[in-house]
Tab-separated table of C-alpha atoms and ligand atoms in Angstrom:
chain	number	residue	atom	x	y	z
U	1	MET	CA	-0.017	-0.012	0.035
U	2	ALA	CA	1.251	3.376	-0.885
U	3	THR	CA	1.940	5.830	1.776
U	4	THR	CA	2.468	9.101	0.149
U	5	LEU	CA	1.183	12.110	2.079
U	6	SER	CA	-0.056	14.742	-0.311
U	7	THR	CA	1.434	18.296	0.746
U	8	LYS	CA	-1.421	19.925	-0.684
U	9	THR	CA	-4.476	20.696	1.672
U	10	TYR	CA	-7.872	20.527	-0.260
U	11	ASP	CA	-10.684	22.744	0.876
U	12	TYR	CA	-12.952	19.799	0.571
U	13	ILE	CA	-12.565	16.035	-0.135
U	14	ILE	CA	-15.581	14.619	-1.609
U	15	ALA	CA	-15.464	10.800	-0.656
U	16	GLY	CA	-17.493	8.878	-3.068
U	17	ALA	CA	-18.617	10.123	-6.607
U	18	GLY	CA	-22.167	8.633	-6.560
U	19	CYS	CA	-25.572	10.345	-6.235
U	20	ALA	CA	-24.675	12.218	-2.921
U	21	GLY	CA	-21.082	13.231	-3.980
U	22	LEU	CA	-21.745	14.445	-7.445
U	23	SER	CA	-25.067	16.148	-6.312
U	24	LEU	CA	-22.868	17.943	-3.802
U	25	LEU	CA	-19.943	18.664	-6.120
U	26	TYR	CA	-22.517	20.190	-8.763
U	27	ARG	CA	-24.220	22.428	-6.140
U	28	ILE	CA	-20.829	23.647	-5.079
U	29	LEU	CA	-19.572	24.522	-8.513
U	30	LEU	CA	-22.805	26.597	-8.952
U	31	GLU	CA	-22.259	28.821	-6.506
U	32	PRO	CA	-19.995	31.857	-7.203
U	33	GLU	CA	-18.539	31.996	-3.426
U	34	LEU	CA	-17.367	28.542	-3.544
U	35	CYS	CA	-16.627	27.559	-7.286
U	36	SER	CA	-13.253	28.119	-6.885
U	37	LYS	CA	-12.444	26.120	-3.722
U	38	GLU	CA	-9.997	23.269	-4.280
U	39	ILE	CA	-11.707	19.896	-4.414
U	40	LEU	CA	-10.522	16.366	-4.475
U	41	ILE	CA	-13.348	13.831	-5.152
U	42	ILE	CA	-12.210	10.295	-4.763
U	43	ASP	CA	-14.243	7.028	-6.059
U	44	ARG	CA	-13.101	3.610	-6.291
U	45	GLU	CA	-14.946	3.079	-9.676
U	46	LYS	CA	-14.943	4.883	-12.843
U	47	LYS	CA	-18.725	5.645	-13.264
U	48	SER	CA	-18.924	4.542	-16.943
U	49	ASN	CA	-21.957	1.978	-16.727
U	50	ASP	CA	-25.438	2.833	-16.859
U	51	ASP	CA	-25.901	0.969	-13.600
U	52	ILE	CA	-28.724	2.889	-11.751
U	53	THR	CA	-32.046	4.678	-12.539
U	54	TRP	CA	-33.161	7.479	-10.130
U	55	CYS	CA	-36.902	8.306	-9.925
U	56	PHE	CA	-38.332	10.986	-7.729
U	57	TRP	CA	-41.260	13.391	-7.920
U	58	GLU	CA	-41.168	16.901	-7.593
U	59	LYS	CA	-43.494	20.177	-8.082
U	60	SER	CA	-41.156	22.164	-9.865
U	61	PRO	CA	-37.850	21.776	-12.139
U	62	ASP	CA	-34.611	21.651	-10.118
U	63	ILE	CA	-30.960	21.710	-11.180
U	64	PHE	CA	-30.807	18.184	-12.522
U	65	GLU	CA	-33.889	18.847	-14.906
U	66	PRO	CA	-31.324	18.830	-17.949
U	67	THR	CA	-30.938	15.112	-17.126
U	68	VAL	CA	-34.367	13.934	-16.641
U	69	TYR	CA	-34.982	11.173	-19.322
U	70	HIS	CA	-38.836	10.880	-19.132
U	71	GLN	CA	-41.643	12.049	-16.769
U	72	TRP	CA	-45.264	11.282	-16.088
U	73	ASP	CA	-48.179	12.863	-14.359
U	74	ILE	CA	-50.287	9.588	-13.954
U	75	LEU	CA	-49.359	6.700	-12.181
U	76	ASP	CA	-51.270	3.442	-11.722
U	77	PHE	CA	-51.607	1.581	-8.412
U	78	LYS	CA	-52.960	-1.931	-8.641
U	79	SER	CA	-53.612	-4.720	-6.020
U	80	GLN	CA	-56.290	-7.290	-5.043
U	81	PHE	CA	-57.701	-4.742	-2.846
U	82	PHE	CA	-57.925	-1.531	-4.953
U	83	ASN	CA	-56.944	-0.394	-8.536
U	84	ASN	CA	-56.736	3.112	-9.726
U	85	GLU	CA	-55.244	5.843	-11.767
U	86	LEU	CA	-53.358	8.323	-9.416
U	87	ASP	CA	-53.678	11.884	-10.170
U	88	ILE	CA	-50.506	12.986	-8.709
U	89	SER	CA	-50.921	16.684	-8.921
U	90	PRO	CA	-48.997	19.069	-8.046
U	91	TYR	CA	-46.173	16.292	-8.603
U	92	THR	CA	-44.621	15.086	-11.728
U	93	TYR	CA	-42.745	11.887	-11.244
U	94	LYS	CA	-39.500	11.831	-12.959
U	95	MET	CA	-36.667	9.181	-14.154
U	96	ILE	CA	-32.887	10.231	-14.338
U	97	ARG	CA	-30.475	7.583	-15.634
U	98	GLY	CA	-27.373	7.204	-13.856
U	99	LEU	CA	-24.974	7.363	-16.785
U	100	ASP	CA	-26.646	10.813	-17.917
U	101	PHE	CA	-26.372	12.261	-14.200
U	102	TYR	CA	-22.540	11.115	-13.884
U	103	ASN	CA	-21.809	12.724	-17.555
U	104	PHE	CA	-23.554	15.861	-16.858
U	105	VAL	CA	-21.666	16.643	-13.657
U	106	TYR	CA	-18.330	15.326	-14.949
U	107	GLN	CA	-18.901	17.404	-18.112
U	108	PHE	CA	-19.392	20.592	-16.144
U	109	ALA	CA	-16.628	19.855	-13.434
U	110	THR	CA	-13.834	18.714	-15.846
U	111	ALA	CA	-14.163	22.376	-17.158
U	112	CYS	CA	-12.848	23.601	-13.301
U	113	PRO	CA	-9.182	23.558	-12.941
U	114	ASN	CA	-9.714	23.498	-9.157
U	115	VAL	CA	-11.651	20.182	-9.444
U	116	HIS	CA	-9.515	16.937	-9.059
U	117	PHE	CA	-10.779	13.459	-9.744
U	118	MET	CA	-9.248	10.415	-8.201
U	119	GLN	CA	-9.930	6.788	-8.587
U	120	SER	CA	-8.841	4.972	-5.726
U	121	LYS	CA	-10.120	3.073	-2.626
U	122	ILE	CA	-10.817	4.884	0.508
U	123	CYS	CA	-9.353	2.916	3.423
U	124	SER	CA	-9.920	5.309	6.414
U	125	MET	CA	-10.475	8.915	7.450
U	126	GLN	CA	-9.718	10.470	10.631
U	127	VAL	CA	-9.803	14.059	12.116
U	128	THR	CA	-6.487	15.638	13.254
U	129	GLY	CA	-6.788	18.924	14.598
U	130	ASP	CA	-8.703	21.298	12.242
U	131	GLN	CA	-8.184	18.913	9.227
U	132	VAL	CA	-9.353	15.600	8.005
U	133	GLU	CA	-6.824	12.922	6.603
U	134	VAL	CA	-8.355	10.508	3.895
U	135	ALA	CA	-6.133	7.543	3.551
U	136	THR	CA	-6.499	5.627	0.395
U	137	SER	CA	-5.019	2.749	-1.480
U	138	ASP	CA	-2.831	5.553	-3.311
U	139	GLY	CA	-1.802	7.800	-0.540
U	140	THR	CA	-3.162	10.014	2.022
U	141	TYR	CA	-4.801	13.291	1.318
U	142	LYS	CA	-5.852	16.367	3.631
U	143	ALA	CA	-8.857	18.934	3.626
U	144	ALA	CA	-10.559	21.177	5.659
U	145	TYR	CA	-13.853	19.038	5.271
U	146	ALA	CA	-14.654	15.701	4.128
U	147	PHE	CA	-18.053	14.556	2.646
U	148	ASN	CA	-18.359	10.972	2.931
U	149	SER	CA	-20.714	8.874	1.097
U	150	THR	CA	-18.687	5.398	1.599
U	151	ARG	CA	-20.024	3.087	4.026
U	152	LEU	CA	-16.889	3.598	6.261
U	153	PHE	CA	-18.937	5.115	9.445
U	154	GLN	CA	-22.454	3.523	8.525
U	155	PRO	CA	-24.310	1.519	11.176
U	156	GLY	CA	-24.777	-2.482	10.322
U	157	THR	CA	-28.045	-2.346	8.426
U	158	GLN	CA	-28.548	-6.264	8.420
U	159	ALA	CA	-32.165	-7.222	8.280
U	160	ASP	CA	-33.057	-7.479	12.112
U	161	GLN	CA	-35.744	-6.273	14.466
U	162	HIS	CA	-34.943	-2.856	13.113
U	163	SER	CA	-34.365	-3.136	9.595
U	164	LEU	CA	-35.878	-4.735	6.387
U	165	TYR	CA	-34.085	-4.943	2.789
U	166	MET	CA	-36.030	-3.263	0.048
U	167	HIS	CA	-34.217	-5.691	-3.084
U	168	PHE	CA	-34.975	-5.627	-6.570
U	169	LYS	CA	-34.001	-6.320	-10.188
U	170	GLY	CA	-35.003	-4.016	-13.103
U	171	LEU	CA	-34.862	-4.753	-16.802
U	172	THR	CA	-35.213	-2.063	-19.679
U	173	ILE	CA	-37.333	-4.104	-22.196
U	174	ARG	CA	-37.704	-3.179	-25.936
U	175	THR	CA	-40.590	-4.629	-28.044
U	176	GLU	CA	-40.837	-4.623	-31.864
U	177	ALA	CA	-44.248	-3.402	-31.701
U	178	PRO	CA	-45.494	-0.013	-30.084
U	179	VAL	CA	-47.210	-1.362	-27.029
U	180	PHE	CA	-46.871	0.845	-24.193
U	181	ASN	CA	-48.299	4.078	-23.074
U	182	HIS	CA	-45.636	6.108	-22.110
U	183	GLY	CA	-47.689	8.758	-20.575
U	184	LYS	CA	-48.429	6.722	-17.538
U	185	GLY	CA	-46.459	4.649	-15.422
U	186	THR	CA	-47.188	1.801	-12.699
U	187	LEU	CA	-45.975	2.747	-9.377
U	188	MET	CA	-46.886	-0.435	-7.579
U	189	ASP	CA	-48.573	-3.527	-8.964
U	190	PHE	CA	-49.146	-5.976	-6.282
U	191	ASN	CA	-50.667	-8.588	-8.343
U	192	VAL	CA	-47.541	-10.841	-7.943
U	193	ASN	CA	-46.892	-13.583	-5.526
U	194	GLN	CA	-46.704	-12.101	-1.857
U	195	HIS	CA	-45.292	-15.232	-0.439
U	196	ASP	CA	-41.677	-13.952	-0.198
U	197	GLY	CA	-42.862	-10.781	1.738
U	198	MET	CA	-44.294	-7.275	0.275
U	199	ALA	CA	-43.616	-7.715	-3.567
U	200	PHE	CA	-44.616	-5.448	-6.288
U	201	MET	CA	-44.061	-4.824	-9.996
U	202	TYR	CA	-42.961	-1.093	-10.952
U	203	MET	CA	-43.329	-0.244	-14.616
U	204	LEU	CA	-42.183	2.740	-16.311
U	205	PRO	CA	-42.557	2.967	-20.109
U	206	THR	CA	-40.477	5.719	-21.610
U	207	SER	CA	-41.606	5.131	-25.077
U	208	PRO	CA	-44.277	3.066	-26.958
U	209	ASN	CA	-41.532	0.293	-27.458
U	210	GLU	CA	-39.439	0.672	-24.206
U	211	ALA	CA	-40.216	0.280	-20.389
U	212	LEU	CA	-38.220	-0.208	-17.351
U	213	LEU	CA	-39.788	-3.089	-15.468
U	214	GLU	CA	-38.821	-3.614	-11.914
U	215	TYR	CA	-39.575	-6.743	-9.380
U	216	THR	CA	-39.201	-5.356	-5.901
U	217	VAL	CA	-39.314	-7.152	-2.559
U	218	ILE	CA	-39.475	-5.936	0.938
U	219	ASN	CA	-38.470	-8.413	3.543
U	220	GLY	CA	-35.681	-9.762	5.781
U	221	ALA	CA	-33.774	-11.706	3.238
U	222	VAL	CA	-32.739	-11.110	-0.442
U	223	LEU	CA	-33.764	-13.776	-3.050
U	224	ASN	CA	-31.971	-16.116	-5.088
U	225	PRO	CA	-30.832	-14.509	-8.397
U	226	GLY	CA	-33.324	-16.787	-10.621
U	227	ALA	CA	-36.401	-15.902	-8.416
U	228	TYR	CA	-36.347	-12.165	-9.560
U	229	ASP	CA	-35.809	-13.280	-13.275
U	230	GLU	CA	-38.845	-15.841	-12.960
U	231	ALA	CA	-41.087	-13.196	-11.393
U	232	LEU	CA	-40.131	-10.627	-14.176
U	233	GLN	CA	-40.759	-13.301	-16.841
U	234	THR	CA	-44.030	-14.253	-15.512
U	235	TYR	CA	-45.228	-10.647	-15.381
U	236	ILE	CA	-43.892	-10.046	-19.101
U	237	ASN	CA	-45.886	-13.153	-20.424
U	238	GLU	CA	-48.915	-13.099	-18.254
U	239	ALA	CA	-49.684	-9.304	-17.161
U	240	LEU	CA	-48.218	-7.662	-20.120
U	241	HIS	CA	-49.029	-10.581	-22.554
U	242	LEU	CA	-45.848	-10.137	-24.308
U	243	SER	CA	-44.153	-13.007	-25.743
U	244	GLN	CA	-41.028	-11.524	-27.324
U	245	VAL	CA	-38.993	-8.601	-25.548
U	246	LYS	CA	-35.431	-7.592	-26.036
U	247	ILE	CA	-33.696	-6.985	-22.666
U	248	VAL	CA	-31.258	-4.002	-23.244
U	249	ARG	CA	-30.291	-3.118	-19.786
U	250	GLU	CA	-30.435	-4.679	-16.368
U	251	GLU	CA	-30.087	-3.360	-12.580
U	252	SER	CA	-30.596	-4.511	-9.276
U	253	GLY	CA	-30.262	-3.203	-5.715
U	254	ILE	CA	-30.440	-3.752	-2.157
U	255	ILE	CA	-31.588	-0.689	-0.193
U	256	PRO	CA	-31.632	-1.035	3.695
U	257	MET	CA	-34.918	0.292	5.056
U	258	THR	CA	-33.983	0.868	8.907
U	259	LYS	CA	-35.067	2.294	12.134
U	260	LYS	CA	-31.301	2.615	12.970
U	261	LYS	CA	-29.656	6.160	13.381
U	262	PHE	CA	-27.065	7.288	11.015
U	263	PRO	CA	-24.400	9.544	12.415
U	264	VAL	CA	-24.406	13.140	10.810
U	265	HIS	CA	-21.066	14.069	11.193
U	266	HIS	CA	-17.496	12.841	12.963
U	267	LYS	CA	-16.009	15.342	14.936
U	268	GLN	CA	-17.734	18.120	12.718
U	269	ARG	CA	-15.234	17.849	10.067
U	270	ILE	CA	-16.504	14.365	8.448
U	271	ILE	CA	-19.902	15.037	7.267
U	272	HIS	CA	-21.968	12.093	6.013
U	273	ILE	CA	-24.116	12.516	2.939
U	274	GLY	CA	-26.443	10.262	0.955
U	275	THR	CA	-27.179	6.613	2.093
U	276	ALA	CA	-24.182	7.197	4.554
U	277	GLY	CA	-25.880	10.207	6.113
U	278	GLY	CA	-29.228	8.695	6.429
U	279	CYS	CA	-30.968	9.872	3.280
U	280	VAL	CA	-32.705	6.783	2.385
U	281	LYS	CA	-36.153	7.179	3.806
U	282	ALA	CA	-36.892	4.300	6.045
U	283	SER	CA	-40.418	3.464	5.052
U	284	SER	CA	-40.052	3.729	1.133
U	285	GLY	CA	-36.536	3.388	0.122
U	286	TYR	CA	-36.473	6.646	-1.882
U	287	ALA	CA	-33.319	8.935	-1.440
U	288	PHE	CA	-32.884	10.966	-4.435
U	289	GLN	CA	-34.743	13.937	-3.252
U	290	PHE	CA	-33.524	13.631	0.323
U	291	ILE	CA	-30.054	13.775	-1.014
U	292	GLN	CA	-31.121	16.913	-3.113
U	293	ARG	CA	-32.249	18.485	0.105
U	294	GLN	CA	-29.259	17.652	2.242
U	295	THR	CA	-26.591	18.462	-0.236
U	296	ALA	CA	-28.405	22.004	-0.789
U	297	LYS	CA	-28.527	22.853	2.897
U	298	ILE	CA	-24.813	21.708	3.228
U	299	VAL	CA	-23.825	24.309	0.323
U	300	MET	CA	-26.135	26.891	1.850
U	301	ASN	CA	-24.109	26.574	5.056
U	302	LEU	CA	-20.698	26.593	3.345
U	303	LYS	CA	-21.947	29.819	1.621
U	304	GLN	CA	-22.694	31.277	4.870
U	305	ASN	CA	-19.471	30.368	6.537
U	306	ARG	CA	-20.958	28.196	8.948
U	307	LYS	CA	-20.167	24.306	9.749
U	308	PRO	CA	-21.570	22.179	6.881
U	309	ILE	CA	-23.725	20.302	9.336
U	310	VAL	CA	-27.313	19.763	8.641
U	311	LYS	CA	-29.128	19.415	11.835
U	312	CYS	CA	-32.364	17.154	12.313
U	313	SER	CA	-35.269	19.586	12.440
U	314	PHE	CA	-38.744	18.853	14.361
U	315	ARG	CA	-40.217	17.988	10.945
U	316	ASP	CA	-37.671	15.424	10.354
U	317	LYS	CA	-37.909	13.898	13.495
U	318	LYS	CA	-41.893	13.689	13.071
U	319	PHE	CA	-41.396	11.956	9.783
U	320	ASN	CA	-38.884	9.606	11.218
U	321	LEU	CA	-41.660	8.718	13.809
U	322	TYR	CA	-43.972	7.952	10.940
U	323	ASP	CA	-41.386	5.878	9.042
U	324	ASN	CA	-40.214	3.881	11.943
U	325	ALA	CA	-43.965	3.049	12.907
U	326	PHE	CA	-44.615	2.127	9.067
U	327	LEU	CA	-41.457	-0.061	9.118
U	328	GLU	CA	-42.477	-1.580	12.440
U	329	VAL	CA	-45.704	-2.904	11.322
U	330	LEU	CA	-43.909	-4.354	8.254
U	331	ILE	CA	-41.350	-6.004	10.478
U	332	SER	CA	-43.755	-7.447	12.946
U	333	GLY	CA	-45.981	-8.620	10.013
U	334	LYS	CA	-48.963	-6.985	11.955
U	335	MET	CA	-50.438	-5.916	8.651
U	336	ARG	CA	-49.859	-7.153	5.074
U	337	GLY	CA	-47.895	-4.627	2.991
U	338	ASP	CA	-49.928	-4.849	-0.081
U	339	GLU	CA	-53.051	-4.282	2.103
U	340	LEU	CA	-51.683	-1.363	4.033
U	341	MET	CA	-50.406	0.438	0.618
U	342	SER	CA	-53.972	-0.162	-0.764
U	343	ARG	CA	-55.814	1.583	2.187
U	344	ILE	CA	-53.315	4.530	1.835
U	345	PHE	CA	-54.004	5.103	-1.829
U	346	LYS	CA	-57.600	4.286	-1.739
U	347	TYR	CA	-58.445	7.080	0.795
U	348	ASN	CA	-55.855	9.715	0.099
U	349	SER	CA	-55.216	11.475	-3.417
U	350	GLY	CA	-51.884	10.327	-5.184
U	351	GLY	CA	-50.844	13.711	-4.615
U	352	THR	CA	-50.984	13.734	-0.781
U	353	VAL	CA	-49.816	10.407	-0.618
U	354	LEU	CA	-46.578	11.358	-2.661
U	355	ALA	CA	-46.245	14.645	-0.551
U	356	PHE	CA	-46.191	12.377	2.912
U	357	LEU	CA	-43.697	10.159	1.416
U	358	ASP	CA	-41.542	13.262	0.450
U	359	ASN	CA	-41.934	14.557	4.162
U	360	GLU	CA	-43.939	17.680	2.612
U	361	SER	CA	-47.392	17.029	3.736
U	362	SER	CA	-49.202	19.349	6.035
U	363	PHE	CA	-50.190	18.036	9.659
U	364	THR	CA	-53.959	18.061	8.515
U	365	ASP	CA	-52.966	15.503	5.639
U	366	GLU	CA	-51.137	13.541	8.015
U	367	PHE	CA	-53.946	13.359	10.320
U	368	ASN	CA	-56.322	12.285	7.680
U	369	MET	CA	-54.147	9.795	6.505
U	370	MET	CA	-53.488	8.367	9.795
U	371	THR	CA	-57.298	8.093	10.265
U	372	THR	CA	-57.410	5.585	7.274
U	373	LEU	CA	-55.122	3.064	8.845
U	374	PRO	CA	-56.409	0.657	11.251
U	375	ALA	CA	-56.045	2.559	14.764
U	376	ASN	CA	-55.519	-0.912	16.646
U	377	ILE	CA	-52.428	-1.622	14.624
U	378	PHE	CA	-51.033	1.982	14.171
U	379	LEU	CA	-51.578	3.612	17.450
U	380	PRO	CA	-49.762	1.175	19.751
U	381	VAL	CA	-47.016	0.733	17.192
U	382	THR	CA	-46.631	4.734	17.007
U	383	LEU	CA	-46.448	4.871	20.762
U	384	LYS	CA	-43.977	2.130	21.109
U	385	GLU	CA	-41.694	3.583	18.298
U	386	PHE	CA	-41.937	7.195	20.247
U	387	PHE	CA	-40.837	5.867	23.416
U	388	ARG	CA	-38.399	3.815	21.825
U	389	LYS	CA	-36.696	6.711	20.298
U	390	ALA	CA	-37.186	8.859	23.336
U	391	SER	CA	-35.458	6.234	25.537
A	401	FAD	C1	-30.262	-0.041	-7.957
A	401	FAD	C2	-30.684	1.366	-7.359
A	401	FAD	C3	-31.697	2.073	-7.504
A	401	FAD	C4	-32.352	3.008	-6.867
A	401	FAD	N1	-33.389	3.783	-7.371
A	401	FAD	C5	-33.675	4.845	-6.659
A	401	FAD	C6	-34.745	5.538	-7.201
A	401	FAD	O1	-35.263	5.264	-8.173
A	401	FAD	N2	-35.186	6.522	-6.264
A	401	FAD	C7	-34.388	7.013	-5.110
A	401	FAD	O2	-34.882	7.966	-4.348
A	401	FAD	N3	-33.519	6.208	-4.702
A	401	FAD	C8	-33.128	5.209	-5.408
A	401	FAD	N4	-32.190	4.370	-4.879
A	401	FAD	C9	-31.647	4.730	-3.531
A	401	FAD	C10	-30.469	5.812	-3.467
A	401	FAD	O3	-31.089	6.824	-4.240
A	401	FAD	C11	-29.234	5.361	-4.282
A	401	FAD	O4	-28.763	4.395	-3.623
A	401	FAD	C12	-28.146	6.495	-4.225
A	401	FAD	O5	-27.378	6.064	-5.310
A	401	FAD	C13	-27.580	6.889	-2.821
A	401	FAD	O6	-26.618	7.630	-3.276
A	401	FAD	P1	-25.384	7.479	-2.542
A	401	FAD	O7	-24.362	8.900	-2.980
A	401	FAD	O8	-25.383	7.566	-1.215
A	401	FAD	O9	-24.492	6.272	-2.663
A	401	FAD	P2	-23.804	5.916	-3.964
A	401	FAD	O10	-24.609	6.421	-5.369
A	401	FAD	O11	-23.803	4.337	-4.275
A	401	FAD	O12	-22.374	6.474	-4.186
A	401	FAD	C14	-21.383	6.015	-3.172
A	401	FAD	C15	-20.176	6.067	-3.855
A	401	FAD	O13	-19.016	5.816	-3.013
A	401	FAD	C16	-18.029	4.914	-3.605
A	401	FAD	N5	-17.469	4.301	-2.553
A	401	FAD	C17	-18.066	3.408	-1.437
A	401	FAD	N6	-17.028	3.030	-0.791
A	401	FAD	C18	-15.824	3.350	-1.264
A	401	FAD	C19	-14.460	3.304	-0.724
A	401	FAD	N7	-14.124	2.570	0.215
A	401	FAD	N8	-13.551	3.943	-1.491
A	401	FAD	C20	-13.736	4.622	-2.821
A	401	FAD	N9	-15.106	4.874	-3.174
A	401	FAD	C21	-16.036	4.225	-2.552
A	401	FAD	C22	-18.845	4.016	-4.683
A	401	FAD	O14	-18.163	3.477	-5.443
A	401	FAD	C23	-20.095	5.077	-5.086
A	401	FAD	O15	-19.870	5.750	-6.140
A	401	FAD	C24	-31.691	3.464	-5.665
A	401	FAD	C25	-30.841	2.590	-5.163
A	401	FAD	C26	-30.197	1.337	-5.899
A	401	FAD	C27	-29.159	0.436	-5.345
């Protein structure tokens, strides 16, 4: 292992060039007060594969709008309990392809001589005085702050009494004939086997001939690889009635859904961002918008010469409680996931549910939503979670 200690001290080291690291970098570079800071961005991988798709919803376009590949105003919800076309206004559901996002930020950043990219494995990070030292397989680098999206400081998120996994396999499928309505997506179709846990199909047509189809399961153990393929093939044949499709892309992932607390920072100099900074919403597995909000707040603090630490607000705590209660109901098996989601979407508008899932709902909406859920299940669980967190 190399032991070079670079003599240069950077303003910021961004440890991990994934969604959070590149979102932060781009936001910094957009700010006149910050764009000339010396920045080192380190990742063990070169991001040259289209290995991920991010979907999210928003009311108005944000800075990554140029990378949006497709968007939908209407989403379907399907289950044995309830079927409906969801009007998600005032939101639009959007898809960004990973490679478009990486290339967009790289292209912008490579024009900045003060931004340095490095491909290396980060082995450790430590705070020494008012500096952070980041040790990599190619040497040690110093900065005033490190923004960390590696898993180095993350709590264990194996499935247990506090955590579940959301795991999935996605295929981008192409057909000869124009068979898809690309004006409408399917947010959740629970008409799949529920024996392995809460399971649904997610389908986002991006043209009349192309769609992303994802088989998602939420439970305590990932499946054997063949089980995802079998579920996808069955859905293609029996639900979509397609006999011949071309698979043009695959993605898979395991997202921890956990009640565990993630550290916000380490000694105020190593700031955790993205999944490592607790941005994955425990009850839904979505993180993209939470990453955008977190990195925007960090940049705001940096601009104002404040420590780049994002404090947990009362609002965040309230939504953590809702998330933990929801997750506890699933972990304890007190209610089936498909039945729970069906009730939520049946008695609340699509837009209200999306606002709730994005921590943007009003207290009245939240109260109304709670009244649509079985009180004998949710009330004791919410109280238990409230006191578990407080203790
Ligand atoms: C396949 C998939 C699909 C998803 N889809 C959605 C979605 O549609 N909507 C949504 O809101 N959320 C989604 N998520 C959840 C979440 O948005 C993503 O996981 C997101 O990429 C998290 O961003 P991040 O920067 O924290 O982690 P990452 O994007 O994984 O970035 C971390 C980076 O750190 C690097 N790294 C890690 N360890 C080291 C090390 N020791 N040394 C050097 N580099 C290191 C990695 O190579 C990686 O590039 C998805 C997750 C997955 C896995």
